[in-house]
PDB file of C-alpha atoms in Angstrom:
ATOM      1  CA  MET A   1     -37.504 -64.229  34.575  1.00  0.00           C
ATOM      2  CA  ILE A   2     -37.716 -65.009  30.969  1.00  0.00           C
ATOM      3  CA  ASP A   3     -41.306 -65.968  31.560  1.00  0.00           C
ATOM      4  CA  ARG A   4     -42.150 -62.527  32.973  1.00  0.00           C
ATOM      5  CA  ILE A   5     -40.375 -60.879  30.058  1.00  0.00           C
ATOM      6  CA  LEU A   6     -42.302 -63.054  27.446  1.00  0.00           C
ATOM      7  CA  LEU A   7     -45.696 -62.202  29.317  1.00  0.00           C
ATOM      8  CA  SER A   8     -44.738 -58.407  29.384  1.00  0.00           C
ATOM      9  CA  LEU A   9     -44.180 -58.491  25.624  1.00  0.00           C
ATOM     10  CA  LEU A  10     -47.194 -60.531  24.841  1.00  0.00           C
ATOM     11  CA  CYS A  11     -49.232 -57.755  26.896  1.00  0.00           C
ATOM     12  CA  ILE A  12     -47.607 -54.888  24.967  1.00  0.00           C
ATOM     13  CA  VAL A  13     -48.348 -56.631  21.593  1.00  0.00           C
ATOM     14  CA  LEU A  14     -51.900 -57.434  22.486  1.00  0.00           C
ATOM     15  CA  ALA A  15     -52.610 -53.955  23.874  1.00  0.00           C
ATOM     16  CA  GLY A  16     -51.193 -52.287  20.660  1.00  0.00           C
ATOM     17  CA  CYS A  17     -53.466 -54.374  18.466  1.00  0.00           C
ATOM     18  CA  GLY A  18     -56.910 -52.962  19.388  1.00  0.00           C
ATOM     19  CA  GLN A  19     -60.281 -53.968  18.293  1.00  0.00           C
ATOM     20  CA  GLN A  20     -61.125 -54.817  14.660  1.00  0.00           C
ATOM     21  CA  TRP A  21     -64.124 -55.246  12.685  1.00  0.00           C
ATOM     22  CA  THR A  22     -64.875 -57.164   9.493  1.00  0.00           C
ATOM     23  CA  ASP A  23     -66.251 -55.151   6.601  1.00  0.00           C
ATOM     24  CA  GLN A  24     -68.826 -56.184   3.962  1.00  0.00           C
ATOM     25  CA  ARG A  25     -66.056 -57.716   1.634  1.00  0.00           C
ATOM     26  CA  GLY A  26     -64.227 -59.585   4.522  1.00  0.00           C
ATOM     27  CA  GLY A  27     -61.509 -56.801   4.918  1.00  0.00           C
ATOM     28  CA  GLN A  28     -60.441 -55.671   8.408  1.00  0.00           C
ATOM     29  CA  VAL A  29     -61.138 -52.191   9.846  1.00  0.00           C
ATOM     30  CA  GLN A  30     -58.518 -51.904  12.718  1.00  0.00           C
ATOM     31  CA  GLU A  31     -58.984 -49.631  15.583  1.00  0.00           C
ATOM     32  CA  THR A  32     -55.382 -48.644  15.452  1.00  0.00           C
ATOM     33  CA  ASP A  33     -55.965 -47.480  11.664  1.00  0.00           C
ATOM     34  CA  LEU A  34     -58.895 -45.142  12.965  1.00  0.00           C
ATOM     35  CA  GLN A  35     -56.948 -43.456  15.868  1.00  0.00           C
ATOM     36  CA  GLY A  36     -56.173 -39.726  15.138  1.00  0.00           C
ATOM     37  CA  ARG A  37     -58.518 -39.567  12.121  1.00  0.00           C
ATOM     38  CA  TRP A  38     -62.011 -38.181  11.911  1.00  0.00           C
ATOM     39  CA  MET A  39     -64.768 -40.660  11.208  1.00  0.00           C
ATOM     40  CA  VAL A  40     -68.033 -40.340   9.365  1.00  0.00           C
ATOM     41  CA  VAL A  41     -70.328 -43.127  10.360  1.00  0.00           C
ATOM     42  CA  ASN A  42     -73.612 -43.443   8.549  1.00  0.00           C
ATOM     43  CA  TYR A  43     -76.538 -45.785   9.340  1.00  0.00           C
ATOM     44  CA  TRP A  44     -78.414 -46.730   6.078  1.00  0.00           C
ATOM     45  CA  ALA A  45     -80.969 -49.199   4.760  1.00  0.00           C
ATOM     46  CA  GLU A  46     -81.942 -50.211   1.250  1.00  0.00           C
ATOM     47  CA  TRP A  47     -85.585 -49.382   1.817  1.00  0.00           C
ATOM     48  CA  CYS A  48     -84.778 -45.882   2.833  1.00  0.00           C
ATOM     49  CA  ALA A  49     -85.052 -43.575  -0.077  1.00  0.00           C
ATOM     50  CA  PRO A  50     -82.955 -40.812   1.399  1.00  0.00           C
ATOM     51  CA  CYS A  51     -80.347 -43.076   2.194  1.00  0.00           C
ATOM     52  CA  ARG A  52     -80.099 -43.975  -1.417  1.00  0.00           C
ATOM     53  CA  GLU A  53     -79.868 -40.392  -2.312  1.00  0.00           C
ATOM     54  CA  GLU A  54     -76.980 -39.768   0.221  1.00  0.00           C
ATOM     55  CA  LEU A  55     -74.780 -42.761  -0.567  1.00  0.00           C
ATOM     56  CA  PRO A  56     -73.069 -41.097  -3.635  1.00  0.00           C
ATOM     57  CA  GLU A  57     -72.187 -38.158  -1.344  1.00  0.00           C
ATOM     58  CA  LEU A  58     -70.554 -40.404   1.235  1.00  0.00           C
ATOM     59  CA  ASN A  59     -68.764 -42.241  -1.667  1.00  0.00           C
ATOM     60  CA  ALA A  60     -67.351 -38.890  -2.671  1.00  0.00           C
ATOM     61  CA  LEU A  61     -66.426 -37.888   0.888  1.00  0.00           C
ATOM     62  CA  ALA A  62     -64.591 -41.208   1.315  1.00  0.00           C
ATOM     63  CA  GLU A  63     -62.101 -40.294  -1.502  1.00  0.00           C
ATOM     64  CA  VAL A  64     -61.488 -36.587  -0.113  1.00  0.00           C
ATOM     65  CA  SER A  65     -58.596 -37.058   2.299  1.00  0.00           C
ATOM     66  CA  ASP A  66     -56.777 -39.848   4.324  1.00  0.00           C
ATOM     67  CA  GLN A  67     -57.633 -37.760   7.341  1.00  0.00           C
ATOM     68  CA  VAL A  68     -61.215 -38.907   7.366  1.00  0.00           C
ATOM     69  CA  ILE A  69     -62.641 -42.290   6.993  1.00  0.00           C
ATOM     70  CA  VAL A  70     -66.354 -42.975   6.038  1.00  0.00           C
ATOM     71  CA  LEU A  71     -67.869 -46.108   7.354  1.00  0.00           C
ATOM     72  CA  GLY A  72     -71.359 -47.560   6.910  1.00  0.00           C
ATOM     73  CA  ILE A  73     -73.700 -49.472   9.247  1.00  0.00           C
ATOM     74  CA  HIS A  74     -76.526 -51.389   7.798  1.00  0.00           C
ATOM     75  CA  PHE A  75     -79.565 -50.685  10.122  1.00  0.00           C
ATOM     76  CA  ASP A  76     -81.129 -54.036   9.655  1.00  0.00           C
ATOM     77  CA  ALA A  77     -77.657 -55.673  10.678  1.00  0.00           C
ATOM     78  CA  TYR A  78     -77.190 -57.799   7.451  1.00  0.00           C
ATOM     79  CA  GLU A  79     -73.927 -59.647   7.695  1.00  0.00           C
ATOM     80  CA  GLY A  80     -71.660 -61.657   5.519  1.00  0.00           C
ATOM     81  CA  GLU A  81     -72.664 -62.385   1.791  1.00  0.00           C
ATOM     82  CA  GLU A  82     -75.940 -60.672   2.138  1.00  0.00           C
ATOM     83  CA  LEU A  83     -74.461 -57.460   3.220  1.00  0.00           C
ATOM     84  CA  ARG A  84     -71.610 -57.715   0.510  1.00  0.00           C
ATOM     85  CA  ALA A  85     -74.182 -58.255  -2.190  1.00  0.00           C
ATOM     86  CA  LEU A  86     -76.497 -55.498  -1.151  1.00  0.00           C
ATOM     87  CA  SER A  87     -73.618 -52.941  -0.565  1.00  0.00           C
ATOM     88  CA  ASP A  88     -72.394 -53.903  -4.176  1.00  0.00           C
ATOM     89  CA  GLN A  89     -75.962 -53.380  -5.414  1.00  0.00           C
ATOM     90  CA  MET A  90     -76.174 -50.054  -3.701  1.00  0.00           C
ATOM     91  CA  GLY A  91     -72.770 -48.873  -5.282  1.00  0.00           C
ATOM     92  CA  ILE A  92     -71.336 -48.364  -1.833  1.00  0.00           C
ATOM     93  CA  ARG A  93     -67.439 -47.991  -2.048  1.00  0.00           C
ATOM     94  CA  PHE A  94     -66.557 -47.390   1.597  1.00  0.00           C
ATOM     95  CA  ALA A  95     -66.424 -50.068   4.282  1.00  0.00           C
ATOM     96  CA  VAL A  96     -69.661 -51.172   5.939  1.00  0.00           C
ATOM     97  CA  VAL A  97     -69.119 -52.651   9.465  1.00  0.00           C
ATOM     98  CA  GLY A  98     -71.466 -54.189  12.032  1.00  0.00           C
ATOM     99  CA  HIS A  99     -73.307 -53.098  15.034  1.00  0.00           C
ATOM    100  CA  ASP A 100     -70.474 -54.226  17.054  1.00  0.00           C
ATOM    101  CA  PHE A 101     -68.610 -51.142  15.732  1.00  0.00           C
ATOM    102  CA  ALA A 102     -71.394 -48.809  16.899  1.00  0.00           C
ATOM    103  CA  GLU A 103     -71.483 -50.342  20.357  1.00  0.00           C
ATOM    104  CA  ALA A 104     -67.643 -50.021  20.780  1.00  0.00           C
ATOM    105  CA  TYR A 105     -68.024 -46.358  19.983  1.00  0.00           C
ATOM    106  CA  GLY A 106     -71.138 -45.895  22.010  1.00  0.00           C
ATOM    107  CA  LEU A 107     -73.394 -44.958  19.137  1.00  0.00           C
ATOM    108  CA  ASN A 108     -76.932 -45.220  19.693  1.00  0.00           C
ATOM    109  CA  LEU A 109     -79.419 -47.027  17.101  1.00  0.00           C
ATOM    110  CA  PRO A 110     -81.017 -44.107  15.432  1.00  0.00           C
ATOM    111  CA  GLN A 111     -84.753 -43.535  15.345  1.00  0.00           C
ATOM    112  CA  VAL A 112     -84.328 -41.747  11.873  1.00  0.00           C
ATOM    113  CA  LEU A 113     -82.507 -42.967   8.637  1.00  0.00           C
ATOM    114  CA  PRO A 114     -80.316 -41.873   7.495  1.00  0.00           C
ATOM    115  CA  THR A 115     -78.344 -40.938  10.588  1.00  0.00           C
ATOM    116  CA  THR A 116     -74.762 -39.755  10.431  1.00  0.00           C
ATOM    117  CA  TYR A 117     -72.399 -39.648  13.374  1.00  0.00           C
ATOM    118  CA  ILE A 118     -68.983 -37.549  13.121  1.00  0.00           C
ATOM    119  CA  ILE A 119     -66.510 -38.939  15.478  1.00  0.00           C
ATOM    120  CA  ASN A 120     -63.524 -36.806  16.239  1.00  0.00           C
ATOM    121  CA  PRO A 121     -59.852 -38.090  16.262  1.00  0.00           C
ATOM    122  CA  GLN A 122     -60.100 -38.899  19.974  1.00  0.00           C
ATOM    123  CA  GLY A 123     -62.823 -41.213  19.378  1.00  0.00           C
ATOM    124  CA  LYS A 124     -65.739 -38.962  20.671  1.00  0.00           C
ATOM    125  CA  VAL A 125     -68.995 -38.038  18.787  1.00  0.00           C
ATOM    126  CA  ALA A 126     -68.620 -34.552  17.581  1.00  0.00           C
ATOM    127  CA  HIS A 127     -71.936 -34.415  15.732  1.00  0.00           C
ATOM    128  CA  SER A 128     -75.163 -36.397  15.310  1.00  0.00           C
ATOM    129  CA  LEU A 129     -76.944 -35.626  12.057  1.00  0.00           C
ATOM    130  CA  GLN A 130     -80.273 -36.925  11.066  1.00  0.00           C
ATOM    131  CA  GLY A 131     -81.607 -37.026   7.378  1.00  0.00           C
ATOM    132  CA  PRO A 132     -79.392 -36.982   4.198  1.00  0.00           C
ATOM    133  CA  GLN A 133     -76.016 -35.087   4.174  1.00  0.00           C
ATOM    134  CA  THR A 134     -74.072 -33.784   1.286  1.00  0.00           C
ATOM    135  CA  GLU A 135     -70.281 -34.063   0.809  1.00  0.00           C
ATOM    136  CA  ARG A 136     -70.100 -30.224   1.188  1.00  0.00           C
ATOM    137  CA  ASP A 137     -72.165 -30.085   4.413  1.00  0.00           C
ATOM    138  CA  LEU A 138     -69.908 -32.910   5.852  1.00  0.00           C
ATOM    139  CA  LEU A 139     -66.771 -31.302   4.894  1.00  0.00           C
ATOM    140  CA  ALA A 140     -67.933 -28.095   6.506  1.00  0.00           C
ATOM    141  CA  LEU A 141     -67.860 -30.024   9.839  1.00  0.00           C
ATOM    142  CA  LEU A 142     -64.583 -31.746   9.352  1.00  0.00           C
ATOM    143  CA  PRO A 143     -61.461 -29.509  10.077  1.00  0.00           C
ATOM    144  CA  ILE A 144     -59.272 -31.543   7.889  1.00  0.00           C
ATOM    145  CA  GLU A 145     -56.316 -30.063   6.002  1.00  0.00           C
ATOM    146  CA  GLY A 146     -56.412 -29.761   2.133  1.00  0.00           C
ATOM    147  CA  ALA A 147     -60.162 -30.117   1.982  1.00  0.00           C
ATOM    148  CA  ASP A 148     -62.389 -27.489   0.636  1.00  0.00           C
ATOM    149  CA  ASN A 149     -64.503 -26.632   3.791  1.00  0.00           C
ATOM    150  CA  ASP A 150     -65.948 -23.320   3.205  1.00  0.00           C
TER     151      ASP A 150
END
């Protein structure tokens, strides 16, 4: 009887944990922290000039509201120290996760860079945007309280 109770508790605990991904600085991005929030997921590369133009806009967006989280994915799939150094060099202040994050959310590897996916609080892709975006344009697509989305 006690074994069944312990097994049930373990299943509940494990089910509540969800997936997690490691960002460029070794931090953990937890699936449970993303639930109920809008996500802006941006594919970028250092050799992409429009990506470089767009990164300050994404940095600004990341600071707008706790209701939205900005995540980056390096197109060429750098990891570890190489990704951290590159992200720092590029001035990226938001979390950059790996291609395993994209797979978990069913995001296709883009044909154009930059590409930005907006994922709604239910975890579904609401918008797929090609080319550089501005903070203002992205806010207009995000129905979040307290943000200037005119």
